[in-house]
């Protein structure tokens, strides 16, 4: 924008026969006053896979705090740009020993070769170590991700600790906590376990130990208000099927956050016999599912259909209780069975004792 004397600009663009950009050079002579660009250009290469996320890693010497808003655009020719996301938050702040980070940019999947990261006015890029691309792959065998929200209850005598109960052994692969109030920051530790601890017997001096497995540890935050509010991102975990969960917050929060469990519902393949409808029974702690060679049967059916074959989709009807709470209890059998078993064992022990005493009193004659 400034005044320049005798400036000369030379722009050289080189393309392939198919229009692919190979080289872009801008040379200048003389004094040219300009403002440094705050845009980052990313070249994903020829025929890139679809990208739906970028993860930014700050350099070790990056100056903090970082609080930027990023616009993501895509192009194939560096001329026309398609907006993918606006005002994506990029944050890295240290507050009272807690590191608040949001260093991932999520946007609509893009097949274009070039991505352009443009900062909102007034921002400048910190020192970056690397930018990694991520893409979302949707397999045909996973289905849509479901989310269940669970309200917690405070644990007496332990400030900042909250417990949750899942509605079932869901195959959880992603977790999140929703803080109850805005402008809140807390370190979060998420743990889980499967079974409830049974009460100790009358002779037990101490209750049995409780083991919680660590699932995730991160900083949860809600900063700002309204449309400008920025919050942390959910955390991906390995497959967890536990029923009981707990969240420990530091510093201790007074109100329990909402625990969000994301999962892909289980899918089953059934080899049906007879006419529909069929009954699907689930939830018993005693019944054991036989290990039928379902995959081998499907492979054989698919081999006999050169054009491919897909099993017909079964839909669930209305669910009703079958055995009720009795299905959740271990099967010890009726009382008379236990008494009969102990009686048989006692009679057998008495007979062994009688035979032993007779042998000791009347040993067999020596040969």
Short mmCIF file of C-alpha atoms in Angstrom, two decimals:
data_model
loop_
_atom_site.label_atom_id
_atom_site.label_comp_id
_atom_site.label_asym_id
_atom_site.label_seq_id
_atom_site.Cartn_x
_atom_site.Cartn_y
_atom_site.Cartn_z
CA UNK A 1 0.00 0.00 0.00
CA UNK A 2 2.95 2.31 0.43
CA UNK A 3 4.63 4.50 -2.14
CA UNK A 4 7.24 2.75 -4.27
CA UNK A 5 9.70 4.11 -6.81
CA UNK A 6 10.52 2.13 -9.90
CA UNK A 7 9.03 -1.12 -8.65
CA UNK A 8 8.78 -4.02 -11.08
CA UNK A 9 6.73 -7.16 -10.59
CA UNK A 10 7.15 -10.43 -12.48
CA UNK A 11 4.66 -13.27 -12.07
CA UNK A 12 5.43 -16.69 -13.57
CA UNK A 13 2.91 -19.56 -13.54
CA UNK A 14 3.69 -23.03 -14.91
CA UNK A 15 1.01 -25.66 -15.47
CA UNK A 16 0.83 -29.19 -16.87
CA UNK A 17 -1.23 -30.05 -19.94
CA UNK A 18 -4.13 -31.04 -17.67
CA UNK A 19 -4.02 -27.68 -15.89
CA UNK A 20 -2.26 -28.83 -12.71
CA UNK A 21 -0.19 -26.05 -11.17
CA UNK A 22 3.52 -26.94 -11.15
CA UNK A 23 5.25 -23.69 -10.24
CA UNK A 24 4.31 -20.21 -9.02
CA UNK A 25 6.99 -17.48 -8.80
CA UNK A 26 6.66 -13.81 -7.93
CA UNK A 27 9.74 -11.60 -8.37
CA UNK A 28 9.94 -7.91 -7.54
CA UNK A 29 12.56 -5.20 -7.92
CA UNK A 30 12.58 -1.84 -6.25
CA UNK A 31 10.94 -0.80 -3.01
CA UNK A 32 7.55 -2.44 -2.60
CA UNK A 33 5.70 -1.85 0.64
CA UNK A 34 3.29 -4.65 1.51
CA UNK A 35 1.69 -6.30 4.46
CA UNK A 36 2.81 -9.83 5.34
CA UNK A 37 0.20 -12.43 4.56
CA UNK A 38 -1.42 -14.24 7.48
CA UNK A 39 -2.69 -17.11 5.31
CA UNK A 40 -1.19 -20.60 5.25
CA UNK A 41 -1.34 -22.59 2.03
CA UNK A 42 -1.35 -26.40 2.24
CA UNK A 43 -0.67 -28.53 -0.84
CA UNK A 44 -2.17 -32.01 -0.41
CA UNK A 45 -0.70 -33.33 -3.67
CA UNK A 46 -2.26 -34.88 -6.74
CA UNK A 47 -5.60 -36.65 -6.22
CA UNK A 48 -5.63 -36.32 -2.43
CA UNK A 49 -7.84 -38.36 -0.18
CA UNK A 50 -10.77 -36.44 1.30
CA UNK A 51 -9.69 -34.43 4.34
CA UNK A 52 -12.10 -33.38 7.08
CA UNK A 53 -9.78 -32.24 9.86
CA UNK A 54 -6.38 -30.68 10.48
CA UNK A 55 -4.47 -31.12 13.73
CA UNK A 56 -2.00 -28.35 14.56
CA UNK A 57 1.07 -28.91 16.76
CA UNK A 58 2.76 -25.86 18.22
CA UNK A 59 6.52 -25.55 18.33
CA UNK A 60 8.25 -25.84 21.68
CA UNK A 61 9.15 -22.15 21.59
CA UNK A 62 5.69 -20.96 20.54
CA UNK A 63 4.59 -17.88 22.45
CA UNK A 64 1.49 -18.35 24.59
CA UNK A 65 -1.34 -17.54 24.86
CA UNK A 66 -2.71 -18.45 21.43
CA UNK A 67 -6.29 -17.40 20.71
CA UNK A 68 -7.07 -17.31 17.00
CA UNK A 69 -10.06 -17.71 14.69
CA UNK A 70 -9.35 -19.55 11.44
CA UNK A 71 -11.29 -19.68 8.16
CA UNK A 72 -10.70 -22.84 6.09
CA UNK A 73 -11.03 -22.65 2.30
CA UNK A 74 -10.35 -25.15 -0.50
CA UNK A 75 -9.33 -24.80 -4.15
CA UNK A 76 -7.93 -26.74 -7.08
CA UNK A 77 -6.57 -23.78 -9.06
CA UNK A 78 -5.57 -21.20 -6.38
CA UNK A 79 -8.04 -18.82 -7.99
CA UNK A 80 -11.54 -19.78 -6.89
CA UNK A 81 -11.91 -20.75 -3.24
CA UNK A 82 -14.70 -22.73 -1.60
CA UNK A 83 -15.29 -22.00 2.12
CA UNK A 84 -15.26 -25.11 4.31
CA UNK A 85 -15.49 -23.63 7.82
CA UNK A 86 -15.62 -20.19 9.42
CA UNK A 87 -14.33 -18.94 12.74
CA UNK A 88 -12.72 -22.20 13.84
CA UNK A 89 -11.14 -21.66 17.27
CA UNK A 90 -7.42 -22.35 17.69
CA UNK A 91 -6.39 -22.00 21.33
CA UNK A 92 -3.49 -22.77 23.66
CA UNK A 93 -3.54 -21.12 27.08
CA UNK A 94 -1.93 -21.98 30.42
CA UNK A 95 -4.11 -20.99 33.38
CA UNK A 96 -3.15 -21.87 36.97
CA UNK A 97 -1.20 -24.92 35.86
CA UNK A 98 -3.91 -26.16 33.47
CA UNK A 99 -3.14 -26.14 29.74
CA UNK A 100 -6.25 -25.25 27.76
CA UNK A 101 -5.89 -26.47 24.17
CA UNK A 102 -8.06 -26.69 21.09
CA UNK A 103 -5.69 -27.34 18.22
CA UNK A 104 -7.89 -29.15 15.73
CA UNK A 105 -9.76 -27.62 12.80
CA UNK A 106 -12.88 -29.52 11.74
CA UNK A 107 -14.60 -28.76 8.44
CA UNK A 108 -16.62 -30.28 5.64
CA UNK A 109 -14.78 -33.07 3.76
CA UNK A 110 -12.69 -31.67 0.91
CA UNK A 111 -11.31 -33.37 -2.21
CA UNK A 112 -9.45 -30.27 -3.44
CA UNK A 113 -5.69 -30.16 -3.69
CA UNK A 114 -5.13 -26.89 -1.82
CA UNK A 115 -6.30 -25.81 1.60
CA UNK A 116 -6.01 -22.22 2.75
CA UNK A 117 -6.02 -21.27 6.41
CA UNK A 118 -6.92 -17.59 6.77
CA UNK A 119 -6.79 -15.83 10.12
CA UNK A 120 -9.36 -13.33 11.24
CA UNK A 121 -8.08 -9.73 11.23
CA UNK A 122 -5.68 -8.93 14.02
CA UNK A 123 -4.27 -12.44 14.41
CA UNK A 124 -0.85 -13.84 13.60
CA UNK A 125 0.37 -17.42 13.43
CA UNK A 126 2.48 -18.75 16.28
CA UNK A 127 5.51 -20.95 15.70
CA UNK A 128 4.22 -24.28 14.37
CA UNK A 129 5.91 -27.68 14.52
CA UNK A 130 3.63 -29.48 12.06
CA UNK A 131 0.13 -29.73 10.63
CA UNK A 132 -1.36 -33.21 10.24
CA UNK A 133 -4.36 -34.09 8.14
CA UNK A 134 -7.18 -36.35 9.24
CA UNK A 135 -10.01 -37.83 7.28
CA UNK A 136 -13.24 -39.43 8.36
CA UNK A 137 -13.78 -42.91 6.97
CA UNK A 138 -17.30 -44.25 7.21
CA UNK A 139 -17.37 -48.02 7.01
CA UNK A 140 -20.52 -49.82 5.95
CA UNK A 141 -20.33 -52.08 9.01
CA UNK A 142 -20.32 -49.38 11.70
CA UNK A 143 -23.51 -47.46 11.22
CA UNK A 144 -24.31 -44.08 12.70
CA UNK A 145 -22.66 -43.06 15.95
CA UNK A 146 -25.03 -42.74 18.91
CA UNK A 147 -24.60 -40.52 21.96
CA UNK A 148 -26.05 -41.12 25.43
CA UNK A 149 -25.97 -38.39 28.08
CA UNK A 150 -25.74 -39.38 31.75
CA UNK A 151 -26.26 -37.16 34.76
CA UNK A 152 -23.87 -37.73 37.65
CA UNK A 153 -24.15 -37.76 41.42
CA UNK A 154 -21.60 -36.40 43.86
CA UNK A 155 -19.59 -38.84 45.98
CA UNK A 156 -19.94 -38.08 49.68
CA UNK A 157 -16.73 -37.00 51.36
CA UNK A 158 -14.79 -36.50 48.10
CA UNK A 159 -15.25 -33.02 46.62
CA UNK A 160 -15.09 -32.85 42.83
CA UNK A 161 -15.77 -36.59 42.35
CA UNK A 162 -18.93 -37.70 40.53
CA UNK A 163 -20.25 -41.16 39.64
CA UNK A 164 -22.37 -42.24 36.66
CA UNK A 165 -24.21 -45.40 35.65
CA UNK A 166 -24.46 -46.37 31.99
CA UNK A 167 -27.77 -47.88 30.77
CA UNK A 168 -25.84 -50.94 29.59
CA UNK A 169 -22.48 -52.31 28.42
CA UNK A 170 -22.32 -49.93 25.47
CA UNK A 171 -19.28 -50.18 23.13
CA UNK A 172 -18.02 -46.68 23.97
CA UNK A 173 -15.24 -45.25 21.77
CA UNK A 174 -15.49 -41.51 22.53
CA UNK A 175 -16.24 -39.58 25.70
CA UNK A 176 -16.99 -35.98 26.57
CA UNK A 177 -18.06 -33.98 29.61
CA UNK A 178 -20.38 -31.00 29.37
CA UNK A 179 -19.61 -28.47 32.09
CA UNK A 180 -22.65 -27.11 33.87
CA UNK A 181 -21.70 -23.41 33.68
CA UNK A 182 -19.80 -21.15 31.32
CA UNK A 183 -16.32 -19.68 31.81
CA UNK A 184 -15.24 -22.81 33.66
CA UNK A 185 -11.95 -24.69 33.41
CA UNK A 186 -11.13 -27.97 35.17
CA UNK A 187 -8.77 -30.88 34.81
CA UNK A 188 -10.77 -34.07 34.24
CA UNK A 189 -9.92 -37.70 34.96
CA UNK A 190 -12.39 -40.27 33.63
CA UNK A 191 -12.38 -43.82 35.01
CA UNK A 192 -14.65 -46.83 34.62
CA UNK A 193 -15.35 -50.31 35.95
CA UNK A 194 -17.83 -53.04 35.13
CA UNK A 195 -19.43 -54.67 38.14
CA UNK A 196 -20.75 -53.20 41.35
CA UNK A 197 -18.92 -54.19 44.54
CA UNK A 198 -20.85 -56.63 46.69
CA UNK A 199 -21.37 -55.82 50.35
CA UNK A 200 -18.90 -57.57 52.70
CA UNK A 201 -20.06 -60.62 54.64
CA UNK A 202 -20.74 -60.62 58.36
CA UNK A 203 -17.20 -61.82 59.11
CA UNK A 204 -15.42 -59.47 56.72
CA UNK A 205 -13.49 -56.75 58.51
CA UNK A 206 -12.79 -54.59 55.47
CA UNK A 207 -14.82 -54.10 52.27
CA UNK A 208 -13.36 -55.62 49.11
CA UNK A 209 -11.07 -53.28 47.15
CA UNK A 210 -12.54 -51.36 44.23
CA UNK A 211 -10.47 -51.09 41.07
CA UNK A 212 -11.19 -48.29 38.60
CA UNK A 213 -9.55 -48.38 35.18
CA UNK A 214 -8.29 -45.06 33.75
CA UNK A 215 -9.99 -44.09 30.49
CA UNK A 216 -8.96 -40.51 29.69
CA UNK A 217 -7.41 -37.40 31.20
CA UNK A 218 -7.82 -33.94 29.68
CA UNK A 219 -8.70 -30.31 30.40
CA UNK A 220 -12.38 -29.43 30.01
CA UNK A 221 -13.39 -25.81 29.49
CA UNK A 222 -16.18 -23.48 28.42
CA UNK A 223 -14.95 -19.98 27.61
CA UNK A 224 -16.91 -17.05 26.26
CA UNK A 225 -20.65 -16.78 25.83
CA UNK A 226 -23.28 -17.24 23.15
CA UNK A 227 -22.07 -17.89 19.64
CA UNK A 228 -18.53 -16.92 20.64
CA UNK A 229 -18.28 -19.67 23.28
CA UNK A 230 -15.36 -22.05 22.84
CA UNK A 231 -15.19 -25.48 24.44
CA UNK A 232 -12.87 -28.46 24.43
CA UNK A 233 -13.14 -31.33 21.95
CA UNK A 234 -14.34 -34.86 22.74
CA UNK A 235 -11.68 -37.48 23.45
CA UNK A 236 -11.38 -40.72 21.49
CA UNK A 237 -10.74 -43.84 23.55
CA UNK A 238 -10.32 -47.51 22.96
CA UNK A 239 -13.36 -49.76 23.17
CA UNK A 240 -14.81 -49.61 26.69
CA UNK A 241 -17.88 -51.62 27.73
CA UNK A 242 -18.06 -50.76 31.42
CA UNK A 243 -21.29 -49.87 33.17
CA UNK A 244 -19.97 -47.67 35.98
CA UNK A 245 -18.12 -44.41 35.36
CA UNK A 246 -16.69 -41.64 37.48
CA UNK A 247 -15.25 -38.21 36.77
CA UNK A 248 -12.76 -36.47 39.06
CA UNK A 249 -12.39 -32.70 38.55
CA UNK A 250 -9.48 -30.48 39.62
CA UNK A 251 -10.17 -27.92 40.97
CA UNK A 252 -13.25 -29.54 42.46
CA UNK A 253 -16.47 -28.54 40.72
CA UNK A 254 -19.59 -28.01 42.81
CA UNK A 255 -22.02 -29.25 40.14
CA UNK A 256 -21.68 -32.55 38.29
CA UNK A 257 -20.90 -32.25 34.56
CA UNK A 258 -22.92 -34.29 32.10
CA UNK A 259 -21.08 -37.35 30.83
CA UNK A 260 -21.52 -38.03 27.10
CA UNK A 261 -20.70 -41.51 25.81
CA UNK A 262 -20.46 -42.00 22.05
CA UNK A 263 -20.66 -45.47 20.53
CA UNK A 264 -21.50 -47.44 17.41
CA UNK A 265 -24.39 -49.82 18.18
CA UNK A 266 -23.60 -53.51 18.03
CA UNK A 267 -24.72 -55.38 14.93
CA UNK A 268 -25.68 -59.04 14.80
CA UNK A 269 -26.09 -61.60 12.05
CA UNK A 270 -28.85 -64.15 12.65
CA UNK A 271 -29.37 -67.42 10.81
CA UNK A 272 -33.14 -67.69 11.11
CA UNK A 273 -35.05 -70.96 11.04
CA UNK A 274 -38.76 -71.11 10.46
CA UNK A 275 -41.18 -68.34 9.68
CA UNK A 276 -41.04 -64.83 11.10
CA UNK A 277 -41.49 -63.16 13.52
CA UNK A 278 -38.62 -64.28 15.75
CA UNK A 279 -37.84 -63.62 19.41
CA UNK A 280 -34.57 -61.97 20.37
CA UNK A 281 -33.73 -62.52 24.06
CA UNK A 282 -31.00 -60.51 25.76
CA UNK A 283 -29.85 -59.58 29.24
CA UNK A 284 -29.46 -62.90 31.04
CA UNK A 285 -26.37 -63.47 33.19
CA UNK A 286 -26.86 -67.26 33.03
CA UNK A 287 -27.62 -68.00 29.39
CA UNK A 288 -24.59 -68.59 27.13
CA UNK A 289 -24.71 -68.01 23.39
CA UNK A 290 -23.40 -71.02 21.41
CA UNK A 291 -20.55 -70.24 19.05
CA UNK A 292 -22.16 -70.98 15.71
CA UNK A 293 -20.02 -70.68 12.52
CA UNK A 294 -22.06 -67.75 11.19
CA UNK A 295 -19.18 -66.17 9.25
CA UNK A 296 -18.40 -69.44 7.49
CA UNK A 297 -22.05 -69.78 6.47
CA UNK A 298 -22.17 -66.24 5.12
CA UNK A 299 -18.93 -66.78 3.19
CA UNK A 300 -20.38 -69.92 1.60
CA UNK A 301 -23.58 -68.11 0.62
CA UNK A 302 -21.63 -65.19 -0.81
CA UNK A 303 -19.43 -67.53 -2.86
CA UNK A 304 -22.50 -69.03 -4.48
CA UNK A 305 -23.68 -65.59 -5.63
CA UNK A 306 -21.13 -64.12 -8.08
CA UNK A 307 -22.96 -60.78 -8.17
CA UNK A 308 -22.73 -60.47 -4.40
CA UNK A 309 -25.30 -61.01 -1.70
CA UNK A 310 -26.34 -58.99 1.31
CA UNK A 311 -28.39 -60.47 4.15
CA UNK A 312 -31.85 -58.90 4.50
CA UNK A 313 -32.13 -56.31 7.25
CA UNK A 314 -34.06 -57.27 10.37
CA UNK A 315 -35.82 -54.60 12.39
CA UNK A 316 -36.60 -54.65 16.10
CA UNK A 317 -40.14 -54.72 17.34
CA UNK A 318 -41.46 -53.57 20.67
CA UNK A 319 -39.45 -54.80 23.64
CA UNK A 320 -41.06 -56.33 26.70
CA UNK A 321 -39.56 -57.88 29.87
CA UNK A 322 -39.24 -61.64 29.70
CA UNK A 323 -37.76 -63.02 32.93
CA UNK A 324 -37.38 -59.63 34.59
CA UNK A 325 -34.97 -59.11 37.47
CA UNK A 326 -34.55 -62.87 37.94
CA UNK A 327 -32.50 -62.97 34.72
CA UNK A 328 -29.85 -60.79 36.37
CA UNK A 329 -29.28 -63.17 39.31
CA UNK A 330 -26.83 -66.03 39.25
CA UNK A 331 -28.48 -69.43 38.91
CA UNK A 332 -27.85 -71.38 42.11
CA UNK A 333 -30.86 -73.60 41.63
CA UNK A 334 -33.72 -74.19 44.08
CA UNK A 335 -32.87 -74.70 47.74
CA UNK A 336 -33.78 -78.40 47.69
CA UNK A 337 -31.14 -79.03 45.04
CA UNK A 338 -28.43 -77.56 47.23
CA UNK A 339 -29.55 -79.53 50.28
CA UNK A 340 -29.71 -82.72 48.21
CA UNK A 341 -26.18 -82.14 46.89
CA UNK A 342 -24.78 -81.56 50.38
CA UNK A 343 -26.61 -84.66 51.63
CA UNK A 344 -25.10 -86.84 48.92
CA UNK A 345 -21.62 -85.49 49.69
CA UNK A 346 -22.11 -86.09 53.44
CA UNK A 347 -23.32 -89.67 52.89
CA UNK A 348 -20.38 -90.36 50.59
CA UNK A 349 -17.93 -89.01 53.18
CA UNK A 350 -19.51 -91.18 55.93
CA UNK A 351 -19.27 -94.30 53.75
CA UNK A 352 -15.59 -93.63 53.03
CA UNK A 353 -14.96 -93.18 56.77
CA UNK A 354 -16.78 -96.43 57.67
CA UNK A 355 -14.86 -98.43 55.08
CA UNK A 356 -11.56 -96.96 56.31
CA UNK A 357 -12.33 -97.85 59.94
CA UNK A 358 -13.26 -101.43 59.00
CA UNK A 359 -10.01 -101.85 57.12
CA UNK A 360 -8.02 -100.53 60.08
CA UNK A 361 -9.82 -102.85 62.57
CA UNK A 362 -9.71 -105.96 60.42
CA UNK A 363 -6.63 -105.76 58.19
CA UNK A 364 -6.44 -108.40 55.44
CA UNK A 365 -4.35 -111.51 56.27
CA UNK A 366 -0.76 -111.46 55.12
CA UNK A 367 0.09 -113.78 52.22
#
